[in-house]
Amino acid sequence: MRDDHQYPTVMLEAVASQDLWVWHAFCGLAVSQNDINVLQQSPLFLTQRNGTTPNCPFQVNDHLYKRGYYLTDEIYPSWSVFVKSFPYPHIPNEKKFKRQHETARKDVERAFGVLKAKWGILNRPMRSKTVKKIRSIVYTCIILHNMIIKDDGRAIAPVHIQEPPVEPVFDDTAYSELIDEETHWRLKHDLVEHLGRLDLPHLEVSSDDE
């Protein structure tokens, strides 16, 4: 049970991109949960910890970063792979960043909305079903959702290039790198500076927002 819901709920952790493709889904945890509890049990970073994740380094503001990042809200911890917005931005660059961050984060909400609109079973009460059955229904709907996006040609990355097989080897240093707060704050600063240099009129702060 959750305080903000009248009935028992099942949580779904998901990662979606601008094309509404769902890249990761983790559903069906038992007992009372919140975003942090789910994160601690999620397999989202398992491949990074055992050394089997594809390499995706990138450079921003003349700094090289080993891993990609996820846009999250304020409840998530300050890990190197999470980028959070500013709750109370003060300078124009921070306000531009907040607008862009919130716009991009709506992608996952749009993905949920499309899923529920497309598959009516997700809008119906499921109290009579087991958690295992609910999990299977959610995963099936997500798979079909991605298949439709790919078939329609709307996927940003429609072709998956299979990485060469890598033997899983648990890396003790990977976790400490994932939760590194210094990298978290440096990445956020670099993204704010990078975005501030771009000519994006739709993110400019109007006098009403000052």
JSON list of N, CA and C in Angstrom, two decimals, residues 163-191:
[
{"chain": "A", "resi": 163, "resn": "GLU", "atom": "N", "xyz": [26.66, -7.03, -29.45]},
{"chain": "A", "resi": 163, "resn": "GLU", "atom": "CA", "xyz": [28.03, -6.93, -28.99]},
{"chain": "A", "resi": 163, "resn": "GLU", "atom": "C", "xyz": [28.65, -8.33, -28.92]},
{"chain": "A", "resi": 164, "resn": "PRO", "atom": "N", "xyz": [29.96, -8.42, -29.12]},
{"chain": "A", "resi": 164, "resn": "PRO", "atom": "CA", "xyz": [30.62, -9.73, -28.97]},
{"chain": "A", "resi": 164, "resn": "PRO", "atom": "C", "xyz": [30.39, -10.26, -27.56]},
{"chain": "A", "resi": 165, "resn": "PRO", "atom": "N", "xyz": [30.17, -11.56, -27.41]},
{"chain": "A", "resi": 165, "resn": "PRO", "atom": "CA", "xyz": [29.94, -12.13, -26.07]},
{"chain": "A", "resi": 165, "resn": "PRO", "atom": "C", "xyz": [31.08, -11.80, -25.12]},
{"chain": "A", "resi": 166, "resn": "VAL", "atom": "N", "xyz": [30.70, -11.43, -23.91]},
{"chain": "A", "resi": 166, "resn": "VAL", "atom": "CA", "xyz": [31.69, -11.10, -22.88]},
{"chain": "A", "resi": 166, "resn": "VAL", "atom": "C", "xyz": [31.41, -11.96, -21.66]},
{"chain": "A", "resi": 167, "resn": "GLU", "atom": "N", "xyz": [32.45, -12.57, -21.13]},
{"chain": "A", "resi": 167, "resn": "GLU", "atom": "CA", "xyz": [32.30, -13.40, -19.94]},
{"chain": "A", "resi": 167, "resn": "GLU", "atom": "C", "xyz": [32.03, -12.50, -18.74]},
{"chain": "A", "resi": 168, "resn": "PRO", "atom": "N", "xyz": [30.93, -12.73, -18.00]},
{"chain": "A", "resi": 168, "resn": "PRO", "atom": "CA", "xyz": [30.64, -11.89, -16.82]},
{"chain": "A", "resi": 168, "resn": "PRO", "atom": "C", "xyz": [31.73, -12.00, -15.77]},
{"chain": "A", "resi": 169, "resn": "VAL", "atom": "N", "xyz": [32.26, -10.87, -15.37]},
{"chain": "A", "resi": 169, "resn": "VAL", "atom": "CA", "xyz": [33.26, -10.81, -14.31]},
{"chain": "A", "resi": 169, "resn": "VAL", "atom": "C", "xyz": [32.88, -9.66, -13.39]},
{"chain": "A", "resi": 170, "resn": "PHE", "atom": "N", "xyz": [32.57, -9.97, -12.14]},
{"chain": "A", "resi": 170, "resn": "PHE", "atom": "CA", "xyz": [32.14, -8.93, -11.22]},
{"chain": "A", "resi": 170, "resn": "PHE", "atom": "C", "xyz": [33.28, -7.96, -10.94]},
{"chain": "A", "resi": 171, "resn": "ASP", "atom": "N", "xyz": [33.01, -6.67, -11.15]},
{"chain": "A", "resi": 171, "resn": "ASP", "atom": "CA", "xyz": [34.02, -5.63, -10.99]},
{"chain": "A", "resi": 171, "resn": "ASP", "atom": "C", "xyz": [33.73, -4.87, -9.69]},
{"chain": "A", "resi": 172, "resn": "ASP", "atom": "N", "xyz": [34.62, -4.99, -8.73]},
{"chain": "A", "resi": 172, "resn": "ASP", "atom": "CA", "xyz": [34.41, -4.33, -7.44]},
{"chain": "A", "resi": 172, "resn": "ASP", "atom": "C", "xyz": [34.43, -2.81, -7.56]},
{"chain": "A", "resi": 173, "resn": "THR", "atom": "N", "xyz": [35.12, -2.29, -8.56]},
{"chain": "A", "resi": 173, "resn": "THR", "atom": "CA", "xyz": [35.25, -0.83, -8.68]},
{"chain": "A", "resi": 173, "resn": "THR", "atom": "C", "xyz": [34.04, -0.21, -9.39]},
{"chain": "A", "resi": 174, "resn": "ALA", "atom": "N", "xyz": [33.28, -1.02, -10.11]},
{"chain": "A", "resi": 174, "resn": "ALA", "atom": "CA", "xyz": [32.17, -0.47, -10.90]},
{"chain": "A", "resi": 174, "resn": "ALA", "atom": "C", "xyz": [31.12, 0.17, -10.00]},
{"chain": "A", "resi": 175, "resn": "TYR", "atom": "N", "xyz": [30.80, -0.47, -8.89]},
{"chain": "A", "resi": 175, "resn": "TYR", "atom": "CA", "xyz": [29.76, 0.07, -8.02]},
{"chain": "A", "resi": 175, "resn": "TYR", "atom": "C", "xyz": [30.18, 1.42, -7.43]},
{"chain": "A", "resi": 176, "resn": "SER", "atom": "N", "xyz": [31.44, 1.51, -7.00]},
{"chain": "A", "resi": 176, "resn": "SER", "atom": "CA", "xyz": [31.91, 2.78, -6.43]},
{"chain": "A", "resi": 176, "resn": "SER", "atom": "C", "xyz": [31.90, 3.88, -7.48]},
{"chain": "A", "resi": 177, "resn": "GLU", "atom": "N", "xyz": [32.13, 3.53, -8.74]},
{"chain": "A", "resi": 177, "resn": "GLU", "atom": "CA", "xyz": [32.06, 4.52, -9.82]},
{"chain": "A", "resi": 177, "resn": "GLU", "atom": "C", "xyz": [30.61, 4.92, -10.09]},
{"chain": "A", "resi": 178, "resn": "LEU", "atom": "N", "xyz": [29.69, 3.97, -9.99]},
{"chain": "A", "resi": 178, "resn": "LEU", "atom": "CA", "xyz": [28.28, 4.26, -10.23]},
{"chain": "A", "resi": 178, "resn": "LEU", "atom": "C", "xyz": [27.73, 5.25, -9.22]},
{"chain": "A", "resi": 179, "resn": "ILE", "atom": "N", "xyz": [28.13, 5.11, -7.96]},
{"chain": "A", "resi": 179, "resn": "ILE", "atom": "CA", "xyz": [27.57, 5.94, -6.89]},
{"chain": "A", "resi": 179, "resn": "ILE", "atom": "C", "xyz": [28.43, 7.15, -6.56]},
{"chain": "A", "resi": 180, "resn": "ASP", "atom": "N", "xyz": [29.41, 7.44, -7.40]},
{"chain": "A", "resi": 180, "resn": "ASP", "atom": "CA", "xyz": [30.33, 8.54, -7.13]},
{"chain": "A", "resi": 180, "resn": "ASP", "atom": "C", "xyz": [29.62, 9.89, -7.24]},
{"chain": "A", "resi": 181, "resn": "GLU", "atom": "N", "xyz": [29.52, 10.61, -6.13]},
{"chain": "A", "resi": 181, "resn": "GLU", "atom": "CA", "xyz": [28.81, 11.90, -6.11]},
{"chain": "A", "resi": 181, "resn": "GLU", "atom": "C", "xyz": [29.60, 12.99, -6.82]},
{"chain": "A", "resi": 182, "resn": "GLU", "atom": "N", "xyz": [30.91, 12.93, -6.75]},
{"chain": "A", "resi": 182, "resn": "GLU", "atom": "CA", "xyz": [31.72, 13.96, -7.41]},
{"chain": "A", "resi": 182, "resn": "GLU", "atom": "C", "xyz": [31.46, 13.96, -8.92]},
{"chain": "A", "resi": 183, "resn": "THR", "atom": "N", "xyz": [31.40, 12.77, -9.51]},
{"chain": "A", "resi": 183, "resn": "THR", "atom": "CA", "xyz": [31.10, 12.67, -10.94]},
{"chain": "A", "resi": 183, "resn": "THR", "atom": "C", "xyz": [29.69, 13.15, -11.23]},
{"chain": "A", "resi": 184, "resn": "HIS", "atom": "N", "xyz": [28.77, 12.86, -10.33]},
{"chain": "A", "resi": 184, "resn": "HIS", "atom": "CA", "xyz": [27.38, 13.32, -10.49]},
{"chain": "A", "resi": 184, "resn": "HIS", "atom": "C", "xyz": [27.31, 14.83, -10.61]},
{"chain": "A", "resi": 185, "resn": "TRP", "atom": "N", "xyz": [27.96, 15.54, -9.70]},
{"chain": "A", "resi": 185, "resn": "TRP", "atom": "CA", "xyz": [27.88, 17.01, -9.71]},
{"chain": "A", "resi": 185, "resn": "TRP", "atom": "C", "xyz": [28.66, 17.61, -10.87]},
{"chain": "A", "resi": 186, "resn": "ARG", "atom": "N", "xyz": [29.81, 17.00, -11.23]},
{"chain": "A", "resi": 186, "resn": "ARG", "atom": "CA", "xyz": [30.58, 17.51, -12.35]},
{"chain": "A", "resi": 186, "resn": "ARG", "atom": "C", "xyz": [29.81, 17.33, -13.66]},
{"chain": "A", "resi": 187, "resn": "LEU", "atom": "N", "xyz": [29.17, 16.18, -13.84]},
{"chain": "A", "resi": 187, "resn": "LEU", "atom": "CA", "xyz": [28.39, 15.94, -15.05]},
{"chain": "A", "resi": 187, "resn": "LEU", "atom": "C", "xyz": [27.23, 16.92, -15.15]},
{"chain": "A", "resi": 188, "resn": "LYS", "atom": "N", "xyz": [26.56, 17.15, -14.05]},
{"chain": "A", "resi": 188, "resn": "LYS", "atom": "CA", "xyz": [25.44, 18.10, -14.06]},
{"chain": "A", "resi": 188, "resn": "LYS", "atom": "C", "xyz": [25.92, 19.49, -14.44]},
{"chain": "A", "resi": 189, "resn": "HIS", "atom": "N", "xyz": [27.04, 19.91, -13.85]},
{"chain": "A", "resi": 189, "resn": "HIS", "atom": "CA", "xyz": [27.60, 21.22, -14.17]},
{"chain": "A", "resi": 189, "resn": "HIS", "atom": "C", "xyz": [27.99, 21.30, -15.64]},
{"chain": "A", "resi": 190, "resn": "ASP", "atom": "N", "xyz": [28.62, 20.25, -16.17]},
{"chain": "A", "resi": 190, "resn": "ASP", "atom": "CA", "xyz": [29.04, 20.25, -17.57]},
{"chain": "A", "resi": 190, "resn": "ASP", "atom": "C", "xyz": [27.84, 20.31, -18.51]},
{"chain": "A", "resi": 191, "resn": "LEU", "atom": "N", "xyz": [26.78, 19.59, -18.18]},
{"chain": "A", "resi": 191, "resn": "LEU", "atom": "CA", "xyz": [25.59, 19.61, -19.02]},
{"chain": "A", "resi": 191, "resn": "LEU", "atom": "C", "xyz": [24.92, 20.98, -19.00]}
]
